[in-house]
Short mmCIF file of C-alpha atoms and ligand atoms in Angstrom, two decimals:
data_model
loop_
_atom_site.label_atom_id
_atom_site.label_comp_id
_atom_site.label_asym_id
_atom_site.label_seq_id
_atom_site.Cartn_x
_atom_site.Cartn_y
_atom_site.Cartn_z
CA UNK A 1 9.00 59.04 105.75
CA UNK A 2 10.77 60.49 103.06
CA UNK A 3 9.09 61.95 99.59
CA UNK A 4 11.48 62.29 96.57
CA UNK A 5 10.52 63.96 93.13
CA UNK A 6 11.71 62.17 90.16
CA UNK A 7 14.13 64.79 88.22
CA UNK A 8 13.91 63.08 85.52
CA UNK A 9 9.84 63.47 85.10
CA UNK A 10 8.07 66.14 84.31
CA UNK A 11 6.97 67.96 80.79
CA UNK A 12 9.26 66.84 78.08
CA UNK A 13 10.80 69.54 75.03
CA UNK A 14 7.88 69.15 73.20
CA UNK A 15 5.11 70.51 75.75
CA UNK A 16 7.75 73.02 77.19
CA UNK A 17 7.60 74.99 73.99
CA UNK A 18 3.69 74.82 73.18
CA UNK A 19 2.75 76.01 76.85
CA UNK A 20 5.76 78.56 76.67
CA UNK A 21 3.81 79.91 72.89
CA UNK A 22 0.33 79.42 74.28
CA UNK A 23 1.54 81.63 77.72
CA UNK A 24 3.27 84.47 75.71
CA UNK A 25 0.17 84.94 73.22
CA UNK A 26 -2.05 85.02 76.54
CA UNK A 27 0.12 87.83 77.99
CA UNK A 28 -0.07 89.70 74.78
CA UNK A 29 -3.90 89.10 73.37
CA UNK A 30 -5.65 87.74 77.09
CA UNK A 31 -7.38 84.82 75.10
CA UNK A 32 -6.57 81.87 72.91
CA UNK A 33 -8.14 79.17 71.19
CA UNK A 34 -6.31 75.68 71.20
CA UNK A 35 -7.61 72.88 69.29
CA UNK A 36 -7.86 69.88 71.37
CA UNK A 37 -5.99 69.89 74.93
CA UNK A 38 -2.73 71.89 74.66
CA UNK A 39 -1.50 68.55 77.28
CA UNK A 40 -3.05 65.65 78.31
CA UNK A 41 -3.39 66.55 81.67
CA UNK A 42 -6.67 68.06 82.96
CA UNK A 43 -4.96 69.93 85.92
CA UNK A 44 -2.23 71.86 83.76
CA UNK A 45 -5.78 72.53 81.37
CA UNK A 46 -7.39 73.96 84.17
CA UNK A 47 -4.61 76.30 84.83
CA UNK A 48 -4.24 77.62 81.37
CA UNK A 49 -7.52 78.22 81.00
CA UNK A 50 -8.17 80.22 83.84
CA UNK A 51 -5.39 82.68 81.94
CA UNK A 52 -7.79 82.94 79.09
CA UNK A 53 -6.91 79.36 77.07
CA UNK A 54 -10.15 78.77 75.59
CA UNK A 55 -10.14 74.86 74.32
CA UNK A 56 -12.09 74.03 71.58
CA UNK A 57 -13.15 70.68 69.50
CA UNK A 58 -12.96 70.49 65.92
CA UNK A 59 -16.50 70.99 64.93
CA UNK A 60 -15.84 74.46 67.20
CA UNK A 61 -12.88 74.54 64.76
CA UNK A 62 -14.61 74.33 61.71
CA UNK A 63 -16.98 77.07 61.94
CA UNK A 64 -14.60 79.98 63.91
CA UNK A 65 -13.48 82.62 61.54
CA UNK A 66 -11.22 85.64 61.92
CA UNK A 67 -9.46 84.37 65.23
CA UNK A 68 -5.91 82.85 66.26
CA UNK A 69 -5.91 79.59 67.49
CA UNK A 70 -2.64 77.11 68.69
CA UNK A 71 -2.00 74.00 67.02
CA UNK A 72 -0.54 71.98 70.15
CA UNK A 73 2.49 69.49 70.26
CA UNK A 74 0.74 66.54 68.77
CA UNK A 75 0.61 68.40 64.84
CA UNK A 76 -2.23 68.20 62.68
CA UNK A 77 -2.91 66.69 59.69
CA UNK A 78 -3.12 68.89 55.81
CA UNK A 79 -6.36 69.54 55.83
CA UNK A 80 -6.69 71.28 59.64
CA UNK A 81 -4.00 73.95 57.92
CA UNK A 82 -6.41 74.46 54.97
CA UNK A 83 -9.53 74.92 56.98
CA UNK A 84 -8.08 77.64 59.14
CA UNK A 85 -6.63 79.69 55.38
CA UNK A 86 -10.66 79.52 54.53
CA UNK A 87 -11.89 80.82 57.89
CA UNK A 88 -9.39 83.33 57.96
CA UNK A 89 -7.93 81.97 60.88
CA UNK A 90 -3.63 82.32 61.95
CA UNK A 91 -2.62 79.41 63.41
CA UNK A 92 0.12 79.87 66.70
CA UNK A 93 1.59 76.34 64.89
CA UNK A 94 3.49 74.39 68.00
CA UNK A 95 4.33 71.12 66.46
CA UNK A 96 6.88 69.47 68.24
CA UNK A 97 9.95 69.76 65.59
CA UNK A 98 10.47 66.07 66.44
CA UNK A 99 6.41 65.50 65.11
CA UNK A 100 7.24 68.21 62.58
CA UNK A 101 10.40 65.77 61.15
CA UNK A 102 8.21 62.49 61.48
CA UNK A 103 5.13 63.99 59.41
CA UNK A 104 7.25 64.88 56.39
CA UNK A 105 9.24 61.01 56.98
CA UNK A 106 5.75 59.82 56.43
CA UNK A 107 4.56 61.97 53.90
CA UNK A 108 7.76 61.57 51.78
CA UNK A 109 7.35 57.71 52.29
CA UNK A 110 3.83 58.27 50.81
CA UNK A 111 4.97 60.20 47.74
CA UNK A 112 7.72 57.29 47.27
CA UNK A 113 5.53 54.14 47.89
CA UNK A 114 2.74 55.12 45.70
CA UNK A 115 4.13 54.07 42.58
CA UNK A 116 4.70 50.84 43.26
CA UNK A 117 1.56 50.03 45.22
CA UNK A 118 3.36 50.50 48.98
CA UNK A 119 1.62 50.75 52.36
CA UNK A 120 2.16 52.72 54.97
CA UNK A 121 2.08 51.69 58.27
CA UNK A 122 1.51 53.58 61.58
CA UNK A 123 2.24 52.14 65.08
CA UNK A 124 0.16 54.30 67.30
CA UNK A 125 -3.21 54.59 69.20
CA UNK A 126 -6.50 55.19 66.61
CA UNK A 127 -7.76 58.39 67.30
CA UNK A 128 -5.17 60.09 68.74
CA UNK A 129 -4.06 63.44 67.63
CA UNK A 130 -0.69 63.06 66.71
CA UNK A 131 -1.31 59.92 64.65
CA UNK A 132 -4.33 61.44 62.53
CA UNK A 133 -1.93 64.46 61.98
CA UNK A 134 0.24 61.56 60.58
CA UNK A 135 -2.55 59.66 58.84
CA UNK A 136 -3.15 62.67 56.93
CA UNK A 137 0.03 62.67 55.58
CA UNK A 138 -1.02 59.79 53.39
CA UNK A 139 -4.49 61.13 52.05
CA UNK A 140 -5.61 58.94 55.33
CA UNK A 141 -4.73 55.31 53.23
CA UNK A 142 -2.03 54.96 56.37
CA UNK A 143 -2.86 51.75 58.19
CA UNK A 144 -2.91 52.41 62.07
CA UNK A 145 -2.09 49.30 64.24
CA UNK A 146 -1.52 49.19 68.05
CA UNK A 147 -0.81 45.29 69.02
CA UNK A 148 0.29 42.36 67.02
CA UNK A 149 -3.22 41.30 66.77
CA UNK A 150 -3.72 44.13 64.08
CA UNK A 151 -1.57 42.95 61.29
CA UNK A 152 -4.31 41.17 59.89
CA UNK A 153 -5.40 44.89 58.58
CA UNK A 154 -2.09 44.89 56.45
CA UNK A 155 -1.82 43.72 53.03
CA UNK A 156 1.37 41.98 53.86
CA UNK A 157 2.03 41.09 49.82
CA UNK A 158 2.69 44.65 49.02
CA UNK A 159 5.48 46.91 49.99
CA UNK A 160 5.89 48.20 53.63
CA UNK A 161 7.07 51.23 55.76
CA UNK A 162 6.98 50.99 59.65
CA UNK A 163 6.33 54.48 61.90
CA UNK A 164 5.96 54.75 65.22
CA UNK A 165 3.92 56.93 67.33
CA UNK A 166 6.31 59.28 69.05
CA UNK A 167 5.10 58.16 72.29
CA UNK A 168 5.09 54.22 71.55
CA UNK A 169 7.62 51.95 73.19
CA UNK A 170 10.96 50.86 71.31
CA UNK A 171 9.76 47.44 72.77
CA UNK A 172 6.14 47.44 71.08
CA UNK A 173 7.27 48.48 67.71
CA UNK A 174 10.12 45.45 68.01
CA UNK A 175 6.74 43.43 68.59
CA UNK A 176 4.98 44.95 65.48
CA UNK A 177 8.13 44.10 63.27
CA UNK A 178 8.43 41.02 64.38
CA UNK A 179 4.47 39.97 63.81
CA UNK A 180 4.49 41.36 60.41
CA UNK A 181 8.03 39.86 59.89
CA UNK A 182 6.54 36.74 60.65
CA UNK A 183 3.19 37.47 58.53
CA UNK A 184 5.28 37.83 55.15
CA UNK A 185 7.08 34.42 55.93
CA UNK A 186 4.34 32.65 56.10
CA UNK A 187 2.83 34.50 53.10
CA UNK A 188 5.39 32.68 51.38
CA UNK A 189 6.77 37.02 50.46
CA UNK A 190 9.63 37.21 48.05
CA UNK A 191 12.28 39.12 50.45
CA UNK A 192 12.72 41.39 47.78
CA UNK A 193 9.43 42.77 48.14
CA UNK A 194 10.83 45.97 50.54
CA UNK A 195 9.63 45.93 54.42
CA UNK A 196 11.68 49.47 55.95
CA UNK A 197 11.05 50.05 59.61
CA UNK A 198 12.08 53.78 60.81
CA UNK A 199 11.92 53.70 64.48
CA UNK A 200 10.76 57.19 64.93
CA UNK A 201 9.90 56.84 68.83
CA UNK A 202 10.79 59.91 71.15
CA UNK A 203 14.67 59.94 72.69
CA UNK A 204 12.71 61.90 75.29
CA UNK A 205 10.38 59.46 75.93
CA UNK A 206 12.35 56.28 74.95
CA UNK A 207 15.13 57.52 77.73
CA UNK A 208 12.79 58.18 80.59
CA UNK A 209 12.00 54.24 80.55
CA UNK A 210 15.24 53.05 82.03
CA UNK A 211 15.46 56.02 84.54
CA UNK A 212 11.38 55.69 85.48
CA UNK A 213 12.12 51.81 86.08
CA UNK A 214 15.44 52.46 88.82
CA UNK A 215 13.58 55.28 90.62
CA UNK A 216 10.39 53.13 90.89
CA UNK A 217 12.53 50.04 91.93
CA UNK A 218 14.58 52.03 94.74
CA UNK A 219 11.12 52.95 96.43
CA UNK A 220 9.07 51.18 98.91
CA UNK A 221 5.80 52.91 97.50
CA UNK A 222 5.48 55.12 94.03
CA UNK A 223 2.84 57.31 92.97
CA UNK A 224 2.79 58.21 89.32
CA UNK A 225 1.10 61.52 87.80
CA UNK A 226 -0.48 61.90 84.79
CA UNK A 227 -3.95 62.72 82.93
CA UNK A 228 -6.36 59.78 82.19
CA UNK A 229 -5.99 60.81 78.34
CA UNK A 230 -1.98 60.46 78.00
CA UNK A 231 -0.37 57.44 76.43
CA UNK A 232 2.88 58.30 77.26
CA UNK A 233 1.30 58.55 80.97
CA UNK A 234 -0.06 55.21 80.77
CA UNK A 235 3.42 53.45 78.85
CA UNK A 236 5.69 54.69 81.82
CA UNK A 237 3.00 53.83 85.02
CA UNK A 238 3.03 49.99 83.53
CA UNK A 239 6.69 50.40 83.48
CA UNK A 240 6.22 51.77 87.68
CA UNK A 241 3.97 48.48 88.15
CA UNK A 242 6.56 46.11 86.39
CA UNK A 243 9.12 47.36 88.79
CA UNK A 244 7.30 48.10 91.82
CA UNK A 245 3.90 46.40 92.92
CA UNK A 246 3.14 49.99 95.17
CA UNK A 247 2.72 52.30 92.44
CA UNK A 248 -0.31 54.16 92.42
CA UNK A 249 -2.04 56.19 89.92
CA UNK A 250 -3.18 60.14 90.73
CA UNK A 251 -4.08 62.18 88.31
CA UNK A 252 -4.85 64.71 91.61
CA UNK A 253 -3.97 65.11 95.12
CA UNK A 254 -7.63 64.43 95.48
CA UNK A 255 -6.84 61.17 94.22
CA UNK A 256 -4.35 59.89 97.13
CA UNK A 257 -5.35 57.30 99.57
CA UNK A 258 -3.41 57.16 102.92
CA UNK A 259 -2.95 53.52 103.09
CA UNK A 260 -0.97 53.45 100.11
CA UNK A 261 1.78 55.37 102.42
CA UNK A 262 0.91 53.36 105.83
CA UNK A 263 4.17 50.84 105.76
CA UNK A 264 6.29 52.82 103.29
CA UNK A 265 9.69 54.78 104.07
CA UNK A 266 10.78 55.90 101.10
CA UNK A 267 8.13 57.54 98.47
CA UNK A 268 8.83 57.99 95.03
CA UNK A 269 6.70 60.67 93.12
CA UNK A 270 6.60 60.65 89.20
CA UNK A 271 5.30 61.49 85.90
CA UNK A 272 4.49 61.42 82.79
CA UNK A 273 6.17 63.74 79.86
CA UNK A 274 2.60 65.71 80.19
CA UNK A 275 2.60 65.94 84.26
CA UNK A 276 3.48 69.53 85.40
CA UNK A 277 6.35 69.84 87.98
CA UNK A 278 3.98 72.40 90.40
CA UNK A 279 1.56 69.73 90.34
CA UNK A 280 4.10 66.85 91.73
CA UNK A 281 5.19 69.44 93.80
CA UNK A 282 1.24 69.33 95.15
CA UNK A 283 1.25 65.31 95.13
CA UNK A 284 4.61 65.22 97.21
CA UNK A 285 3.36 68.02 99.91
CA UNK A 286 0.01 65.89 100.41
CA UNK A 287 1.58 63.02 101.09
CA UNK A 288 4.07 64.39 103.82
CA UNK A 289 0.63 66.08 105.26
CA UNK A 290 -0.65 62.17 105.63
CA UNK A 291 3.00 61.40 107.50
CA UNK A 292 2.59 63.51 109.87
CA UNK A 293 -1.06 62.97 110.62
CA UNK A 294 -0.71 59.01 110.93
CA UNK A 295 2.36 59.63 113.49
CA UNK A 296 0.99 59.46 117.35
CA UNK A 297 -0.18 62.54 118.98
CA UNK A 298 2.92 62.73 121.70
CA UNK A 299 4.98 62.83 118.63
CA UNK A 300 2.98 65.43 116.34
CA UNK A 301 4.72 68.92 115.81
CA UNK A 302 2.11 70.95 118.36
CA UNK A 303 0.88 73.44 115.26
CA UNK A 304 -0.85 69.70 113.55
CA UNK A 305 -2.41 68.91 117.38
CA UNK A 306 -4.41 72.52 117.48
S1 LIG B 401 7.28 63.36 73.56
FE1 LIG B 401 8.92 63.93 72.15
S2 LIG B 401 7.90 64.19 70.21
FE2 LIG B 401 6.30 64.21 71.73
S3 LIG B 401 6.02 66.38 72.19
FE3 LIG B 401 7.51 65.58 73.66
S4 LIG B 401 9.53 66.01 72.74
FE4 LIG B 401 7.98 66.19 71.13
#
C-alpha cells in the first residue's frame, strides 16, 4: 500500500501568518490570550497551548484588562477593537489581509447603501467569526444567509449587495444569486433597482477545489483532516465524497478505522486550509502502521513480529 500527502493541503496564507504572530509573541512574553480558536482544529489548539496560548471566550474577553491578546485570522467586528481600548488591552491584530480587504468592501458598501435604503447581504454560516466580524461592519443590519431557502429574510424590493464568506464555495454563492435573481423577477423588481454581487470567496480556498477533487479521484481510499468546527474543512471533504465514495473523515489518528484501508492500494491523505501538515504527517504514518500489521506474519518485517 502506498500513502501520499496532498501538497496542495495544508494551512492556507491566512493561518500561516496568525500562528507565525501567535508563536513569536509566545517566545518573547511565554503566554497569550487568543479570542476564540486561533484555527479550527482542536489538535493544532492543543499544541499551541501547551506553549502558553491561553484561549479565551468573549465574556473572558470582556472583563480582562491590562493584557495582550491575538485577534485570529477570521477579524472581528468594531466593537471587539473598542472593548479592548477600554480594558486597556493591545491587541496582536492577525486579520487575514484578504478578511482585512473584505471588511472595509462591506463596510464601504454600508456607508454607500444607506442613503437610499440598500441591504446588505452576507453569504456565510450564522455565528461564525469571520462573518460577525463582517456583520459588524454594518451596525449588525447585514442579512446573513447560507442556502437558497434563506432569501425569504431579504427585502428583495430594496437595493442589494452580495458578499461571500471567504470560505464559501464560488458554486453556492452562484446559487444565492441566482435564488434572489429569481426572487426580484417574480417581485415584479424594476431592473433598475441595483442588485451588485462581489464574489469575495478565497483564491486560496476557491483553488484547492479542483486540485482536492483529482487527488481524491486518483485514490482507491481518501482520508480527509480537519477540526469538527471548520467550514472550509467540511466544503472540501463533500468535495472528497463527490469524487470518491472512500473518503473518510479524522479529525485524529485516534479516529482511523482499519477497514477503511483493507482493499485499498493507493491512499490519499488530505486537508483542510486549517489541518496542520505534522498532523497529516501523523494520519499518513498510522495508516502505513495498519499495512503492515494486516500483511501475514511470514511476510511481516521481524521488528513488527517481536
Ligand atoms: S482562507 Fe483565505 S481569507 Fe481565510 S484566512 Fe486563509 S488566506 Fe485568509
Amino acid at each position: 500500500m502506498t500513502v501520499d500527502i496532498d501538497s496542495g493541503s495544508g494551512f492556507c496564507y491566512g493561518v500561516v501568518r496568525a500562528i507565525g504572530m501567535a508563536e513569536e509573541a509566545l517566545r518573547r512574553y511565554g503566554t497569550l490570550y487568543s479570542l476564540g480558536d486561533i484555527v479550527h482544529n482542536g489538535e493544532e489548539v492543543s499544541r499551541l497551548s501547551r506553549n502558553g496560548l491561553r484561549v479565551i471566550d468573549r465574556q473572558t474577553f470582556q472583563s480582562l484588562c491590562d493584557s495582550t491578546i491575538l485577534i485570529r485570522a477570521h477579524g472581528e467586528p468594531p466593537e471587539t477593537y473598542r472593548c479592548a481600548e477600554r480594558n486597556r488591552n493591545t491587541l496582536l491584530d492577525a486579520t487575514c489581509p484578504v478578511v482585512l480587504h473584505l471588511q472595509r468592501k462591506v463596510r464601504q458598501a454600508y456607508l454607500d447603501y444607506c442613503p437610499i435604503n440598500g441591504q446588505i447581504v452576507i453569504y456565510g454560516k450564522p455565528g461564525h467569526a469571520e462573518v460577525n466580524g463582517l456583520v459588524g461592519q454594518t451596525g449588525d443590519t447585514a442579512v446573513v444567509v447560507e442556502k437558497p431557502e434563506d432569501i425569504g429574510k431579504i427585502d428583495v424590493s430594496r437595493p442589494i449587495q452580495l458578499f461571500a464568506q471567504t470560505t464559501q464555495s464560488t458554486a453556492g454563492l452562484h446559487r444565492i444569486r441566482q435564488a434572489i435573481q429569481e426572487a426580484r423577477e417574480k417581485a415584479g423588481v424594476p431592473p433598475d433597482i441595483p442588485f451588485l454581487v462581489h464574489d469575495t470567496t478565497c483564491r486560496q480556498v476557491a483553488n484547492r477545489v479542483t486540485q482536492i477533487a483529482a487527488f481524491a479521484a486518483s485514490h482507491d481510499t481518501v482520508v480527509f483532516v480537519g477540526g469538527e468546527k471548520s467550514s472550509n474543512g467540511k466544503i472540501l471533504f463533500d468535495v472528497c465524497r463527490q469524487n470518491n465514495p472512500s473518503a473518510h473523515f479524522a479529525s485524529r489518528t485516534e479516529d482511523l478505522q482499519p477497514d477503511w484501508f483493507l482493499h485499498a492500494d493507493r491512499v490519499g491523505v488530505c486537508g483542510a486550509t486549517s489541518t496542520p501538515h505534522w498532523l497529516m504527517n501523523d494520519i499518513a504514518d498510522r495508516i502505513r502502521a495498519f499495512a503492515t500489521e494486516k500483511r501475514p506474519s511470514s511476510e511481516q518485517p521481524k521488528d513488527s513480529i517481536l
